[in-house]
PDB file of N, CA and C in Angstrom:
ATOM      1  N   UNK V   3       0.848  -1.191   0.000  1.00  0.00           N
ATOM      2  CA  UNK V   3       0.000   0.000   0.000  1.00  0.00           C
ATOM      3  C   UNK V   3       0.885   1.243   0.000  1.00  0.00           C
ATOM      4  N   UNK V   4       0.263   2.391  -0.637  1.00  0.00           N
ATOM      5  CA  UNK V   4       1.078   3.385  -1.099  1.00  0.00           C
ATOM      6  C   UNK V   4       0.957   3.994   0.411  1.00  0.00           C
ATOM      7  N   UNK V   5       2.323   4.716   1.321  1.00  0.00           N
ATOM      8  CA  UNK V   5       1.769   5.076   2.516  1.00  0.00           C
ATOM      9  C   UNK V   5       1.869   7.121   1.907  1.00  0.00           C
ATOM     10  N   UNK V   6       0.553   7.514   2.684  1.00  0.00           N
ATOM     11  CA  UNK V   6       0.488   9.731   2.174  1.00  0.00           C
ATOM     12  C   UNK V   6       0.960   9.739   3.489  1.00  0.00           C
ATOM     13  N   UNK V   7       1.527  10.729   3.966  1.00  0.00           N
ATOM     14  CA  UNK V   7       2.058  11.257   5.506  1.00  0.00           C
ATOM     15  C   UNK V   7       1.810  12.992   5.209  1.00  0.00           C
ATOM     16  N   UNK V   8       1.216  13.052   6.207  1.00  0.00           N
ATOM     17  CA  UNK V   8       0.347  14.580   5.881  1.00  0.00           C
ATOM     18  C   UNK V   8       1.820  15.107   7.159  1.00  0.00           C
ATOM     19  N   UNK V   9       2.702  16.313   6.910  1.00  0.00           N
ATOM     20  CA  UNK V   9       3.323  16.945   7.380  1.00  0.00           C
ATOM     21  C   UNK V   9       2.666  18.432   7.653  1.00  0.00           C
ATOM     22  N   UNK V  10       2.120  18.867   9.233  1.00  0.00           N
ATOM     23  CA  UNK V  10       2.274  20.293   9.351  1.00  0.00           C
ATOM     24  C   UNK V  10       3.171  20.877   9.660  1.00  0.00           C
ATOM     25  N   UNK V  11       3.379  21.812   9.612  1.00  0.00           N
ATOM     26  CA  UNK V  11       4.525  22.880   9.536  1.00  0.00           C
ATOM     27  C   UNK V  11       3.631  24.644   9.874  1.00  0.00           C
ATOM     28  N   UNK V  12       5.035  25.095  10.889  1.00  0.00           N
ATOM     29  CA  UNK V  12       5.253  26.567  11.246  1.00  0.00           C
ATOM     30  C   UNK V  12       6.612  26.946  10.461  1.00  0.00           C
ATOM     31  N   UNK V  13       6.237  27.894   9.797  1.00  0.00           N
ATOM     32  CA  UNK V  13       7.376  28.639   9.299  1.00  0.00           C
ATOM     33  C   UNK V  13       7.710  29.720  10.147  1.00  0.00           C
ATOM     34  N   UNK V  14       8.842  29.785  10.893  1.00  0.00           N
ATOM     35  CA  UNK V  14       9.467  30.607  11.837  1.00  0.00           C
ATOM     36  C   UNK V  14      10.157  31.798  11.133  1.00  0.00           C
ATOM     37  N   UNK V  15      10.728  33.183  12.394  1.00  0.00           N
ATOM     38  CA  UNK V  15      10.868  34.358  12.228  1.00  0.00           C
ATOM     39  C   UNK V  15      11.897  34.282  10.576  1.00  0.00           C
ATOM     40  N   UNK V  16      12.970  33.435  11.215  1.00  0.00           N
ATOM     41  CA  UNK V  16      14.056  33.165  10.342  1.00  0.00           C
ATOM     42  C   UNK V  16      13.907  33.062   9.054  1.00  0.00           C
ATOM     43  N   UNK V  17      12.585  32.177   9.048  1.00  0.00           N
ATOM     44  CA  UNK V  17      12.321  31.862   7.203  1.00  0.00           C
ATOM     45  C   UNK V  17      11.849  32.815   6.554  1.00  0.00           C
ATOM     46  N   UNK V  18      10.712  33.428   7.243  1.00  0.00           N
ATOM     47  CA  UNK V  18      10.448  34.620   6.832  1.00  0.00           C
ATOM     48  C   UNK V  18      10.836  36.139   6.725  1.00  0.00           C
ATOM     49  N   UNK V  19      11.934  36.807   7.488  1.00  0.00           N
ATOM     50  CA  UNK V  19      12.829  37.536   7.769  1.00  0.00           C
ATOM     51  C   UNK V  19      13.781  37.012   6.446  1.00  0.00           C
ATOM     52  N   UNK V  20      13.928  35.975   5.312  1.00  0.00           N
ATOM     53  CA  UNK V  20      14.627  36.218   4.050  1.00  0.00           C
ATOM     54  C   UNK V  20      14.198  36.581   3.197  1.00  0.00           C
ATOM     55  N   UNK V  21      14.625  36.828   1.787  1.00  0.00           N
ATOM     56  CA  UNK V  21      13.954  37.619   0.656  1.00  0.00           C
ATOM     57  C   UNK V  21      13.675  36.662   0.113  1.00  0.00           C
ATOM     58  N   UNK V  22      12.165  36.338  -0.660  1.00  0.00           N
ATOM     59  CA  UNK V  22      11.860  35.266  -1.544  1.00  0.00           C
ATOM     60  C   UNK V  22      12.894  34.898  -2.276  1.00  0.00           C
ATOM     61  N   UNK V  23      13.797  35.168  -2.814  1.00  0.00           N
ATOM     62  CA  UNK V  23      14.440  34.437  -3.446  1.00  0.00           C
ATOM     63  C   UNK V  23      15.489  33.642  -2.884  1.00  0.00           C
ATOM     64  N   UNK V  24      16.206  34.161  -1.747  1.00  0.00           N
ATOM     65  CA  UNK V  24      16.756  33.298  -0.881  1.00  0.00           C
ATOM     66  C   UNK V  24      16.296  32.287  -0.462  1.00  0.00           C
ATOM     67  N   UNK V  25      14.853  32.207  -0.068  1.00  0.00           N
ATOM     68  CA  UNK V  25      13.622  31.000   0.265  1.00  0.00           C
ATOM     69  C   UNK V  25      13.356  30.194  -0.553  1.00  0.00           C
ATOM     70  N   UNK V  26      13.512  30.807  -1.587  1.00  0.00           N
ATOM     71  CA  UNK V  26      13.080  29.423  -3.300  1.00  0.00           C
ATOM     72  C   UNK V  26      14.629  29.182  -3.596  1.00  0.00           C
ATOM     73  N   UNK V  27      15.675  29.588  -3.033  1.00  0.00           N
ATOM     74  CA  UNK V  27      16.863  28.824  -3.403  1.00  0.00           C
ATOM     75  C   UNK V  27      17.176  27.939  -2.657  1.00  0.00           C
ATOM     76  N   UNK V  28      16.726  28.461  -0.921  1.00  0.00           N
ATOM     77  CA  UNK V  28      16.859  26.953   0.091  1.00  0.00           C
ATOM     78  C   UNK V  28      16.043  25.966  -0.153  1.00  0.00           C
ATOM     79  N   UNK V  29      15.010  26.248  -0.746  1.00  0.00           N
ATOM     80  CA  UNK V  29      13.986  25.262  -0.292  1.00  0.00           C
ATOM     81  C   UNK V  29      14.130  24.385  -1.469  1.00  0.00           C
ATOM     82  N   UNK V  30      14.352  24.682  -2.613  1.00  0.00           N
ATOM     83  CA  UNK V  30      14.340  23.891  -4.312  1.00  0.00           C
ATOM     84  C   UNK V  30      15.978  23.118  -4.164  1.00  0.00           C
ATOM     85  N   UNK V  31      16.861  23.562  -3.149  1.00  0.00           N
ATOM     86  CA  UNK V  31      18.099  22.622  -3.529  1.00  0.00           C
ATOM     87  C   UNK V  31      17.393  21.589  -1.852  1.00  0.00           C
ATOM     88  N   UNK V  32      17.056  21.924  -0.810  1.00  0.00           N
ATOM     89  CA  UNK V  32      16.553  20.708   0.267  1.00  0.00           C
ATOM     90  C   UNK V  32      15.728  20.054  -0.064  1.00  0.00           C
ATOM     91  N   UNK V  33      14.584  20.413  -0.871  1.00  0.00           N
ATOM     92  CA  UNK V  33      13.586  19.342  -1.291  1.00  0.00           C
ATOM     93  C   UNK V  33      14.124  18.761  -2.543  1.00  0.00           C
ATOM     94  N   UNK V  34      14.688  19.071  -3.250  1.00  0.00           N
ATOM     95  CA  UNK V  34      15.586  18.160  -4.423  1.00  0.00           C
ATOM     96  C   UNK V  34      16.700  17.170  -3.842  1.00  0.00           C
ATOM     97  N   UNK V  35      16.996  17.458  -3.290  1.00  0.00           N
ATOM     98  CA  UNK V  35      17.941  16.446  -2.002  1.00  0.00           C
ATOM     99  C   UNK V  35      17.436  15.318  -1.003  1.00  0.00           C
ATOM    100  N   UNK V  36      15.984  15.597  -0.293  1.00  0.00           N
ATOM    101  CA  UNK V  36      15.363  14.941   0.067  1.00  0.00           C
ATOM    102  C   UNK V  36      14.706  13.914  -0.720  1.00  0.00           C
ATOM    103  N   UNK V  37      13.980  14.617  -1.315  1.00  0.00           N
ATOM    104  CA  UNK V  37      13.285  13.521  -2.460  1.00  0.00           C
ATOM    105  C   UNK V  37      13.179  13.431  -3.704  1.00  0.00           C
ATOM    106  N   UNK V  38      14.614  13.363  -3.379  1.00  0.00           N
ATOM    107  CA  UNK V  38      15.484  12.276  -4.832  1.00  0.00           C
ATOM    108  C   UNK V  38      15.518  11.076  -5.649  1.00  0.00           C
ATOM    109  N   UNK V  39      14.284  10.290  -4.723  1.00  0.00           N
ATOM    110  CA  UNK V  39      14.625   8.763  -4.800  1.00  0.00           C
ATOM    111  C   UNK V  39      12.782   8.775  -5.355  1.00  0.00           C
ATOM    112  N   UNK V  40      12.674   8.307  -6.632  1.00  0.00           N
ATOM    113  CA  UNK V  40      11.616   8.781  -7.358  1.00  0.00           C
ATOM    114  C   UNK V  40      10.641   7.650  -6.638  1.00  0.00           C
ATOM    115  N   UNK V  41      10.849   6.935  -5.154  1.00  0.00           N
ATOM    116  CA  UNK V  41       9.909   5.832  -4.172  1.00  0.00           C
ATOM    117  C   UNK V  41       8.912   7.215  -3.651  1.00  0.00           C
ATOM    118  N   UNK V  42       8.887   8.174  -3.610  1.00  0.00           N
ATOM    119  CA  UNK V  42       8.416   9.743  -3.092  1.00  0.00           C
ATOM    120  C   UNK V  42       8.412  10.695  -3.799  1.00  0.00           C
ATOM    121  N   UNK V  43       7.265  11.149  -3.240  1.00  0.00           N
ATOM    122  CA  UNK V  43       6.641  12.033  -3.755  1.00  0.00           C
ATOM    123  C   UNK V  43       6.020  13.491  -2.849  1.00  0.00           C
ATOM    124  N   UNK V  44       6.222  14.877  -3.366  1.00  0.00           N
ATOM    125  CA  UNK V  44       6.104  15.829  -2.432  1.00  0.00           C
ATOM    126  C   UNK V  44       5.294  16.717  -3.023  1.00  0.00           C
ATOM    127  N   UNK V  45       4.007  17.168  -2.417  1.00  0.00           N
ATOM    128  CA  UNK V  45       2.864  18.096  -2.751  1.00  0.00           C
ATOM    129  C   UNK V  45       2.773  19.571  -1.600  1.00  0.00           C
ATOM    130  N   UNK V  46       2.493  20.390  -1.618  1.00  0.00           N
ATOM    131  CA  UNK V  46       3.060  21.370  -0.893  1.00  0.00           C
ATOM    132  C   UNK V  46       1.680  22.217  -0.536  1.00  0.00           C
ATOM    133  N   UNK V  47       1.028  22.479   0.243  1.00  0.00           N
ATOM    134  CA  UNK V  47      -0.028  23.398   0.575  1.00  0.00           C
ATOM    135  C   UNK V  47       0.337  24.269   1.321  1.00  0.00           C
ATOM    136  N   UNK V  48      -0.164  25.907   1.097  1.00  0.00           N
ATOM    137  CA  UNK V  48       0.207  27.066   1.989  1.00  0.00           C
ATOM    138  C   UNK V  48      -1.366  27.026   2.804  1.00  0.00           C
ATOM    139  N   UNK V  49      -1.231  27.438   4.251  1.00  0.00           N
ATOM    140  CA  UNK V  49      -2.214  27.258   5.110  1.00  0.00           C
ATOM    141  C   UNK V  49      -2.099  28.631   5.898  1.00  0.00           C
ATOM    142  N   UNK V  50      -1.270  29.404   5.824  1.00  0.00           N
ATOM    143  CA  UNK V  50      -0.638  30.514   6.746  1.00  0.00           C
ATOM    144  C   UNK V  50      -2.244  31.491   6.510  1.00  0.00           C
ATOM    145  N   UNK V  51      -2.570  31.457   5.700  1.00  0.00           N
ATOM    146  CA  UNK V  51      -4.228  32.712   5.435  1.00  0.00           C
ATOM    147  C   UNK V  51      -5.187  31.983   6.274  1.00  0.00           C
ATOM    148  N   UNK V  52      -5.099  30.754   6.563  1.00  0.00           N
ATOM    149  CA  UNK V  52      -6.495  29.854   6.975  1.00  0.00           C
ATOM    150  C   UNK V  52      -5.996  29.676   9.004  1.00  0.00           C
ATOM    151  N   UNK V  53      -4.623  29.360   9.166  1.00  0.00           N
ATOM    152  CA  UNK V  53      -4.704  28.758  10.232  1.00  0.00           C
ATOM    153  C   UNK V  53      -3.429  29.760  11.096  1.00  0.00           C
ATOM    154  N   UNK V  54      -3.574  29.618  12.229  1.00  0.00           N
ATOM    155  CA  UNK V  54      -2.265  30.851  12.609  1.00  0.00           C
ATOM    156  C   UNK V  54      -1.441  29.779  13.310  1.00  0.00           C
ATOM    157  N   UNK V  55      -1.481  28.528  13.548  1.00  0.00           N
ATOM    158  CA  UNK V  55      -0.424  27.468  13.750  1.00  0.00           C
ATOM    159  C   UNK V  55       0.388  26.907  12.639  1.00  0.00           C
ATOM    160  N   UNK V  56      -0.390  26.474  11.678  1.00  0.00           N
ATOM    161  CA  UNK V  56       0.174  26.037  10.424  1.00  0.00           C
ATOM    162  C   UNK V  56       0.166  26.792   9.580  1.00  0.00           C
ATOM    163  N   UNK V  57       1.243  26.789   9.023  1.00  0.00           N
ATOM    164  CA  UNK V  57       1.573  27.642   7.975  1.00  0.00           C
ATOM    165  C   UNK V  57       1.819  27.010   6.965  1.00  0.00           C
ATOM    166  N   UNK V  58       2.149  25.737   6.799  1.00  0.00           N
ATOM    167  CA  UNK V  58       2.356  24.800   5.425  1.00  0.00           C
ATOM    168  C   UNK V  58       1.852  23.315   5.670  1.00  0.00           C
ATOM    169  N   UNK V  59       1.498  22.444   4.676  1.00  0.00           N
ATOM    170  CA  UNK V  59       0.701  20.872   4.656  1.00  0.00           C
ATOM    171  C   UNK V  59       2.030  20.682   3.323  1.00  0.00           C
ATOM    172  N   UNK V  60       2.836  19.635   4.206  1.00  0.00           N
ATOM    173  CA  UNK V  60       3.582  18.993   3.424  1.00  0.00           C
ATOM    174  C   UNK V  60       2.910  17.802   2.730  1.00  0.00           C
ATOM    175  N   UNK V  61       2.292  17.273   1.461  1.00  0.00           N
ATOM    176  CA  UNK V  61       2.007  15.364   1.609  1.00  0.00           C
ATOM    177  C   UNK V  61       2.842  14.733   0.893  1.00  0.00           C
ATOM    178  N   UNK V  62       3.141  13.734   1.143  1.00  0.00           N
ATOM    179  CA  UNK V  62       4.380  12.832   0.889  1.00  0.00           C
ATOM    180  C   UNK V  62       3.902  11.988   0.809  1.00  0.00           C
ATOM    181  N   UNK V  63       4.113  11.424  -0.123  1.00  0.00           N
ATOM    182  CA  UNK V  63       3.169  10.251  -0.939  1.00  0.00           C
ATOM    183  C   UNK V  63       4.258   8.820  -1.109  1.00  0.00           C
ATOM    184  N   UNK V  64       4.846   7.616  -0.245  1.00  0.00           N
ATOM    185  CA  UNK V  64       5.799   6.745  -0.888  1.00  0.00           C
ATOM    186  C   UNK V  64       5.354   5.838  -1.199  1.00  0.00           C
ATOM    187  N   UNK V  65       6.203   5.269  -1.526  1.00  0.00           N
ATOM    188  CA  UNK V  65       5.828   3.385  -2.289  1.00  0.00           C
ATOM    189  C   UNK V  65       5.961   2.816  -1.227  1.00  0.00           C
ATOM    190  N   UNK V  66       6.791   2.689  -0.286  1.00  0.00           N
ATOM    191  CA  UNK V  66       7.066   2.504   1.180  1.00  0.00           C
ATOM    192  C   UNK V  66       7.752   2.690   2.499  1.00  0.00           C
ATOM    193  N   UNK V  67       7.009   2.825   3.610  1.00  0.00           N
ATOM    194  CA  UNK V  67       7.340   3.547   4.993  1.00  0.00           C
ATOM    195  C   UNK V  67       8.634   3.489   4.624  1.00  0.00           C
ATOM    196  N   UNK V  68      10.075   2.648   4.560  1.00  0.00           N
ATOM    197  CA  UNK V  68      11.290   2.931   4.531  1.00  0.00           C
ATOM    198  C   UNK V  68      11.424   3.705   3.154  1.00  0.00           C
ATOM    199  N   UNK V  69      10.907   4.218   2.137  1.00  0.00           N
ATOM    200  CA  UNK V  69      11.258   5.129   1.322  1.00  0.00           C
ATOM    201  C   UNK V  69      10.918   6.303   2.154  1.00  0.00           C
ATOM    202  N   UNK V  70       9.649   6.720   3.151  1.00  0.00           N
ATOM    203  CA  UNK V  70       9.353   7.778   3.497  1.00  0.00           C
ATOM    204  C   UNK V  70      10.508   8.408   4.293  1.00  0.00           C
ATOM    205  N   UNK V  71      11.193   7.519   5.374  1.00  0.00           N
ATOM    206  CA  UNK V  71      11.915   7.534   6.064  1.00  0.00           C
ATOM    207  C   UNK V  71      13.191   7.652   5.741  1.00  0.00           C
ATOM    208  N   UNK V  72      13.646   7.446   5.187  1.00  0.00           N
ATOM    209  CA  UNK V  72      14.956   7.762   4.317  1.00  0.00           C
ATOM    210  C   UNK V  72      15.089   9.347   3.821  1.00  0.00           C
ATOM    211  N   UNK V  73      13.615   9.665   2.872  1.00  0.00           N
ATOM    212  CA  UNK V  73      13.273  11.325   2.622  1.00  0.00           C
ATOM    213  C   UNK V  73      13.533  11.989   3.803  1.00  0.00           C
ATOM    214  N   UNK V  74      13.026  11.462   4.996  1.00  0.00           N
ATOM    215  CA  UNK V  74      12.475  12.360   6.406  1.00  0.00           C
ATOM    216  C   UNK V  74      13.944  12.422   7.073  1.00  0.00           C
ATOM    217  N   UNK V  75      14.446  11.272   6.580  1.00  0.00           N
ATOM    218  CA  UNK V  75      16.387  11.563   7.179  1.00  0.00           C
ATOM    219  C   UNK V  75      17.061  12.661   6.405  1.00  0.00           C
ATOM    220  N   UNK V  76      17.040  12.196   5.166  1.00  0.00           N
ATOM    221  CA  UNK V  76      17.680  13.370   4.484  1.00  0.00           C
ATOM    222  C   UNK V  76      17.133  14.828   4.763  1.00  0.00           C
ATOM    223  N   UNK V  77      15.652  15.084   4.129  1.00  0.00           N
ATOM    224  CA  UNK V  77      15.496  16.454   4.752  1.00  0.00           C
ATOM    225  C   UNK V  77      16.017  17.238   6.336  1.00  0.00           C
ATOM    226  N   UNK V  78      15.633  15.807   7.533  1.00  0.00           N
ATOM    227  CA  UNK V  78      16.288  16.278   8.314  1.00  0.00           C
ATOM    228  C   UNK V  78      17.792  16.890   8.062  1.00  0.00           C
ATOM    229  N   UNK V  79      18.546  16.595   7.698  1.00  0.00           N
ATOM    230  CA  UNK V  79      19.731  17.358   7.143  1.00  0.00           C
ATOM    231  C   UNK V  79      19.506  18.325   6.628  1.00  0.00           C
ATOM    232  N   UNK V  80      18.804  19.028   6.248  1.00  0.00           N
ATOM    233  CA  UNK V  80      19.056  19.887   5.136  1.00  0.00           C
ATOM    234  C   UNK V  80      18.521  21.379   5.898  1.00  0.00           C
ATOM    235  N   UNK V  81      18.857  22.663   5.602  1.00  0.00           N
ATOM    236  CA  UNK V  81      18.092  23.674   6.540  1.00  0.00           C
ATOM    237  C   UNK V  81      17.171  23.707   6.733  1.00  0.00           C
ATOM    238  N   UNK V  82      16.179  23.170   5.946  1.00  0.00           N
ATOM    239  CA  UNK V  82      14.709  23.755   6.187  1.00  0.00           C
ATOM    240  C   UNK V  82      14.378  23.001   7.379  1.00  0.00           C
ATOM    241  N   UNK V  83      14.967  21.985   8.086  1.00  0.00           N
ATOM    242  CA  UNK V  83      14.553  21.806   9.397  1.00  0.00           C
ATOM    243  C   UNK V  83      15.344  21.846  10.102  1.00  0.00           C
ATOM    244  N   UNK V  84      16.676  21.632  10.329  1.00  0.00           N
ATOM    245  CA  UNK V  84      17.788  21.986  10.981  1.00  0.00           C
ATOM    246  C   UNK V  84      18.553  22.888  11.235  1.00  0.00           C
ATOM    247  N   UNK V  85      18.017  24.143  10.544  1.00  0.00           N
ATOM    248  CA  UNK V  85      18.375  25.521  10.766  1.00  0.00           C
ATOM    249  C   UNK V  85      17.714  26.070  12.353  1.00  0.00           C
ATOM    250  N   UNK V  86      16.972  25.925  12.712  1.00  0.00           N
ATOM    251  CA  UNK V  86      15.270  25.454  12.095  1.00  0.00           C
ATOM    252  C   UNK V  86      14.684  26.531  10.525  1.00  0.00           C
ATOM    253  N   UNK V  87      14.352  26.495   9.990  1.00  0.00           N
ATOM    254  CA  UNK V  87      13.308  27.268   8.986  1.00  0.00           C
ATOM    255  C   UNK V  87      11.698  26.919   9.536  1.00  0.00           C
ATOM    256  N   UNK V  88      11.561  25.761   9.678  1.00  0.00           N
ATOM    257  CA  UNK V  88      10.058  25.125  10.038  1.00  0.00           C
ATOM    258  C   UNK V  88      10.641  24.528  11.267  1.00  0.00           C
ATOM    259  N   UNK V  89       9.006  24.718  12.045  1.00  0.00           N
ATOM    260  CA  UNK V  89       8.648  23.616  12.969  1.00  0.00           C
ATOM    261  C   UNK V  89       8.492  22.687  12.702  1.00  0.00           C
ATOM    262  N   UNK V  90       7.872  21.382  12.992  1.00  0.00           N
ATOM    263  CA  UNK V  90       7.618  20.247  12.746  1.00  0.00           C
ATOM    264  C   UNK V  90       6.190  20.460  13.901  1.00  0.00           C
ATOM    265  N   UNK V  91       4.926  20.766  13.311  1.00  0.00           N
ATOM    266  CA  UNK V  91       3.950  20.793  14.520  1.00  0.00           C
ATOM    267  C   UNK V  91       2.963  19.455  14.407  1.00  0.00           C
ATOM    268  N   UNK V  92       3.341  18.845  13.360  1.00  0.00           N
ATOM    269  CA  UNK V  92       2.428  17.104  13.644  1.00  0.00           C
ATOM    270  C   UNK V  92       2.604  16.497  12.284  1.00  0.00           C
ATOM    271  N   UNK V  93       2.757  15.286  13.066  1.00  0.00           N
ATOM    272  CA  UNK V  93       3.010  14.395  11.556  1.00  0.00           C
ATOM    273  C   UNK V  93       1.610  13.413  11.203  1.00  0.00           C
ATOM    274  N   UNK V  94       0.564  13.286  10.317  1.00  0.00           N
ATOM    275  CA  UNK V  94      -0.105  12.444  10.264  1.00  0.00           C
ATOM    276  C   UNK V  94      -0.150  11.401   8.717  1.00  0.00           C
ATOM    277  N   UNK V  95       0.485  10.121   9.451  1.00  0.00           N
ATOM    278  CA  UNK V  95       0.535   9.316   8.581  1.00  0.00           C
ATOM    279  C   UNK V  95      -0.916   8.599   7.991  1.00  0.00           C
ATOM    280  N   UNK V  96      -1.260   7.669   6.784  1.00  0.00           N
ATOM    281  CA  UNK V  96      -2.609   7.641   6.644  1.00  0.00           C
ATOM    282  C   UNK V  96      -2.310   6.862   5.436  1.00  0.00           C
ATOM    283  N   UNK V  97      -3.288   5.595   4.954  1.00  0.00           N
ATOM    284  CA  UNK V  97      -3.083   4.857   4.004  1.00  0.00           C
ATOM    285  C   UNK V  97      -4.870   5.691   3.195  1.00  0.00           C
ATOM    286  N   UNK V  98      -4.371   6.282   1.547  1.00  0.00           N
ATOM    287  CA  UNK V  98      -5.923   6.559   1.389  1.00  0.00           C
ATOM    288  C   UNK V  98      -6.765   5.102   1.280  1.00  0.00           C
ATOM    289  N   UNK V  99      -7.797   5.096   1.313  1.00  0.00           N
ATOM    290  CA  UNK V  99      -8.922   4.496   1.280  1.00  0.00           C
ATOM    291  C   UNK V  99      -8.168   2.909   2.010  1.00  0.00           C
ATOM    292  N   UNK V 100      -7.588   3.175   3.400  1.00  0.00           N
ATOM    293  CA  UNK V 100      -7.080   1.548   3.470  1.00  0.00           C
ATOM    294  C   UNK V 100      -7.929   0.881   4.023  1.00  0.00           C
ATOM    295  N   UNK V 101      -9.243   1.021   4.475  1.00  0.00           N
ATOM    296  CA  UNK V 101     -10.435  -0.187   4.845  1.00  0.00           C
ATOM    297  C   UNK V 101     -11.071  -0.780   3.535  1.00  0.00           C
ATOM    298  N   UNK V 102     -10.767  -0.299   2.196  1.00  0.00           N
ATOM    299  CA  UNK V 102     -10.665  -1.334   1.461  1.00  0.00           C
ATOM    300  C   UNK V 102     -10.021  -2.047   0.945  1.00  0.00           C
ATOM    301  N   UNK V 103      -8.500  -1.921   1.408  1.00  0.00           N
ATOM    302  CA  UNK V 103      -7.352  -2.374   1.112  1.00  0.00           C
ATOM    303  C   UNK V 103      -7.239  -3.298   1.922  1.00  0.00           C
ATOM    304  N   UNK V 104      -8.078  -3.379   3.387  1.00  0.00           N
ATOM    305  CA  UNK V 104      -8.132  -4.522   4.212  1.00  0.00           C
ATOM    306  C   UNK V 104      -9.253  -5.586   3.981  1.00  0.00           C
ATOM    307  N   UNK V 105     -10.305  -4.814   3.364  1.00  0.00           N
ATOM    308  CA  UNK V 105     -11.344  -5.797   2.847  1.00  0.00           C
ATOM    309  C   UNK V 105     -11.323  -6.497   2.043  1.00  0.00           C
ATOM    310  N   UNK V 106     -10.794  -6.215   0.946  1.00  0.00           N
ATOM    311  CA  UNK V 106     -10.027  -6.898  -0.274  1.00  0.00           C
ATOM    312  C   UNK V 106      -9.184  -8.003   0.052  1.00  0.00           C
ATOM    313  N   UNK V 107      -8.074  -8.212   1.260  1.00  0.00           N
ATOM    314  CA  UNK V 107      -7.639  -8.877   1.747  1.00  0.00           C
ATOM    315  C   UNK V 107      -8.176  -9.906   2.167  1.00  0.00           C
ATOM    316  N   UNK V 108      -9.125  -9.698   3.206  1.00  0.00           N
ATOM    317  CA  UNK V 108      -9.879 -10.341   3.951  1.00  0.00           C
ATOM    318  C   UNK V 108     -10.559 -11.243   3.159  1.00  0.00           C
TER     319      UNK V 108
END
């Protein structure tokens, strides 16, 4: 089963205190670094107008939990979380439609 992992995120003083283009140069060489390994996949939602905790919905889409995890190592490396740039304010993992993926089984 394909596993989605819904990532929220706070974008802190730091990230925002740079000039957009400094921000689309960190962020396009860490997420090209992270998910490199074509097992993942990365979709990006801005939330900062809707919610005053979250500011971004990462979804990450793999072929499997150790592909996700491998991405989630590497990015850890990279600034956008180890600077910090983002928080990390909840991770929710989630198989889509997996009660028929268990019924089917069954």
């Amino acid at each position: 089963m394909k596993l989605t992992v819904f990532m929220l995120l706070h974008a802190l003083p730091e990230w925002l205190s740079l000039e957009r283009a400094e921000r689309n140069a960190i962020a396009e060489q860490a997420l090209a670094h992270a998910f490199s390994d074509e097992a993942v996949r990365l979709r990006f939602f801005d939330a900062e107008s809707f919610d005053a905790e979250v500011s971004d919905v990462a979804m990450i889409e793999a072929e499997t939990p150790e592909a996700h995890y491998f991405a989630m190592e590497r990015l850890r490396d990279t600034p956008l979380l180890a600077r910090p740039y983002f928080r990390v304010v909840r991770i929710i993992p989630a198989y889509e439609e997996g009660y028929r993926q268990f019924e089917a089984a069954a």
